[in-house]
Amino acid sequence: MISAGTFHVISTELTIGMFALSGVAFLLCMLKKGPDSREAVAHWALLGGLIATPLAIISGINASPGDGIDNPLLANKMLLSMTSAGLAIGVLIRRKMGAAVDARHAGIGMASVGLMLTTAGMGGEFSRGETLLLFVPKETVMIFPLWASIVLIILGIAILSKSAIEHRS
């Protein structure tokens, strides 16, 4: 049987590898360089990373000492990974609706990748005490007030509705 810690390492490496590949492909899309397959690679790798993300989150909670998310660093990791997943879902839905891969689309994809890589850096800080994220506040949990969450949900629904109306025509 495999331990939660070992499974977390495997699922995390899969998630980060897929997101990193997606980020490079989105960068190539933004620069309009590289092979024609860059758009497909960006989106399929993003989907693969998105599928592996829940495995990494659940195994990370099971592998962490204590009763789950009782550390501010772990709460920030959860917040960042969920934000990254939300952006990734938005990029994939937008592409599925037939939107072109322009600079804005690739930028949102790269933002999703950046948030996931920041999450991975915070994991290194938690498990090994070392990270390249020198200027990221790690001991303060960045939680939105309820009103800000409601505004973001309404904004997301409005953007999806506008996109659906535009692509239906």
XYZ file of C-alpha atoms in Angstrom:
169
model
C 0.000 0.000 0.000
C 1.170 3.528 -0.764
C 1.234 6.197 1.945
C -0.634 9.504 1.681
C 2.682 11.371 1.596
C 4.035 9.334 -1.313
C 0.760 9.611 -3.228
C 0.808 13.362 -2.614
C 4.288 13.661 -4.113
C 3.214 11.683 -7.192
C -0.013 13.637 -7.734
C 1.704 16.968 -7.071
C 4.472 16.269 -9.581
C 1.867 15.263 -12.157
C -0.146 18.425 -11.510
C 2.849 20.772 -11.595
C 4.334 19.098 -14.658
C 1.107 19.429 -16.606
C 0.598 23.034 -15.556
C 4.217 23.918 -16.399
C 3.870 22.368 -19.868
C 0.654 24.314 -20.340
C 2.346 27.536 -19.278
C 5.144 27.124 -21.812
C 2.618 26.360 -24.553
C 0.499 29.406 -23.605
C 3.643 31.544 -23.700
C 4.338 30.264 -27.222
C 0.721 31.082 -28.142
C 1.175 34.621 -26.841
C 4.438 35.054 -28.751
C 2.934 33.409 -31.857
C 6.007 31.177 -32.117
C 6.519 27.444 -32.235
C 4.586 24.594 -33.799
C 0.925 24.791 -34.741
C 0.142 22.258 -32.021
C 0.946 24.797 -29.266
C -2.744 25.655 -28.702
C -3.756 22.017 -28.387
C -0.839 21.282 -26.071
C -1.674 24.299 -23.890
C -5.289 23.265 -23.427
C -4.795 19.499 -23.082
C -1.977 19.974 -20.577
C -4.144 22.441 -18.651
C -6.963 19.890 -18.594
C -4.571 17.167 -17.407
C -3.290 19.402 -14.623
C -6.827 20.314 -13.679
C -7.812 16.642 -13.433
C -4.782 15.884 -11.240
C -5.348 18.907 -8.943
C -8.040 17.332 -6.699
C -5.811 14.296 -6.165
C -2.981 16.563 -5.039
C -5.252 18.574 -2.741
C -6.938 15.587 -1.085
C -3.707 13.640 -0.654
C -2.013 16.783 0.692
C -4.689 17.241 3.338
C -4.400 13.559 4.292
C -0.584 13.740 4.419
C -0.377 16.953 6.458
C 0.254 16.679 10.166
C -2.641 17.724 12.368
C -6.318 17.862 11.556
C -6.046 19.140 7.995
C -5.915 22.852 7.247
C -4.841 24.275 10.593
C -1.811 26.161 9.272
C -2.027 29.538 7.462
C 0.373 28.261 4.809
C -1.944 25.348 4.019
C -4.966 27.643 3.890
C -3.135 29.876 1.404
C -2.206 26.840 -0.674
C -5.862 25.820 -0.819
C -6.943 29.346 -1.763
C -4.333 29.662 -4.523
C -4.932 26.208 -5.970
C -8.695 26.755 -6.074
C -8.205 30.150 -7.755
C -5.892 28.534 -10.285
C -8.419 25.766 -10.928
C -11.182 28.335 -11.440
C -9.123 30.259 -13.979
C -8.197 27.017 -15.755
C -11.847 25.987 -15.989
C -12.698 29.406 -17.409
C -9.965 29.128 -20.052
C -11.102 25.648 -21.061
C -14.783 26.653 -21.235
C -13.897 29.719 -23.289
C -11.908 27.569 -25.716
C -14.701 24.986 -25.915
C -17.060 27.785 -26.924
C -14.792 28.458 -29.896
C -12.944 31.549 -28.685
C -9.656 32.346 -30.382
C -6.436 31.961 -28.446
C -5.429 35.611 -28.280
C -3.106 37.395 -25.858
C -5.856 37.753 -23.230
C -6.759 34.062 -23.370
C -3.107 32.995 -23.151
C -2.521 35.509 -20.349
C -5.330 34.064 -18.247
C -3.954 30.575 -18.898
C -0.504 31.689 -17.767
C -2.011 33.362 -14.680
C -3.586 30.030 -13.772
C -0.219 28.335 -14.217
C 1.526 31.006 -12.135
C -0.898 30.553 -9.261
C -0.424 26.783 -9.321
C 3.361 27.139 -9.359
C 3.102 29.577 -6.435
C 1.080 26.925 -4.618
C 3.858 24.412 -5.279
C 6.441 26.843 -3.943
C 4.449 27.224 -0.757
C 4.368 23.439 -0.464
C 8.156 23.411 -0.497
C 8.129 25.987 2.270
C 5.741 23.856 4.339
C 7.466 20.502 3.860
C 11.155 21.393 3.546
C 11.329 24.955 4.863
C 12.735 26.288 1.581
C 11.180 28.166 -1.306
C 11.952 30.672 -4.040
C 8.905 32.721 -3.038
C 10.742 35.274 -0.946
C 8.226 38.120 -1.118
C 4.942 36.220 -0.900
C 3.208 36.627 2.484
C 2.882 33.122 3.848
C 1.700 33.598 7.405
C -1.328 35.757 6.567
C -4.401 34.041 5.171
C -5.856 36.070 2.302
C -9.586 35.472 2.650
C -12.115 37.612 0.784
C -15.043 39.121 2.629
C -18.426 37.679 1.694
C -19.410 40.694 -0.415
C -16.261 40.358 -2.563
C -16.979 36.681 -3.182
C -20.546 37.497 -4.265
C -19.292 40.226 -6.628
C -16.805 37.787 -8.193
C -19.498 35.129 -8.661
C -21.796 37.651 -10.357
C -18.932 38.881 -12.527
C -18.065 35.314 -13.546
C -21.675 34.513 -14.447
C -21.932 37.746 -16.469
C -18.743 36.973 -18.394
C -19.871 33.416 -19.156
C -23.310 34.663 -20.238
C -21.804 37.320 -22.507
C -19.445 34.775 -24.029
C -22.268 32.288 -24.596
C -24.423 34.939 -26.293
C -21.544 36.068 -28.541
C -20.647 32.545 -29.633
C -24.246 31.476 -30.195
C -24.584 33.975 -33.052
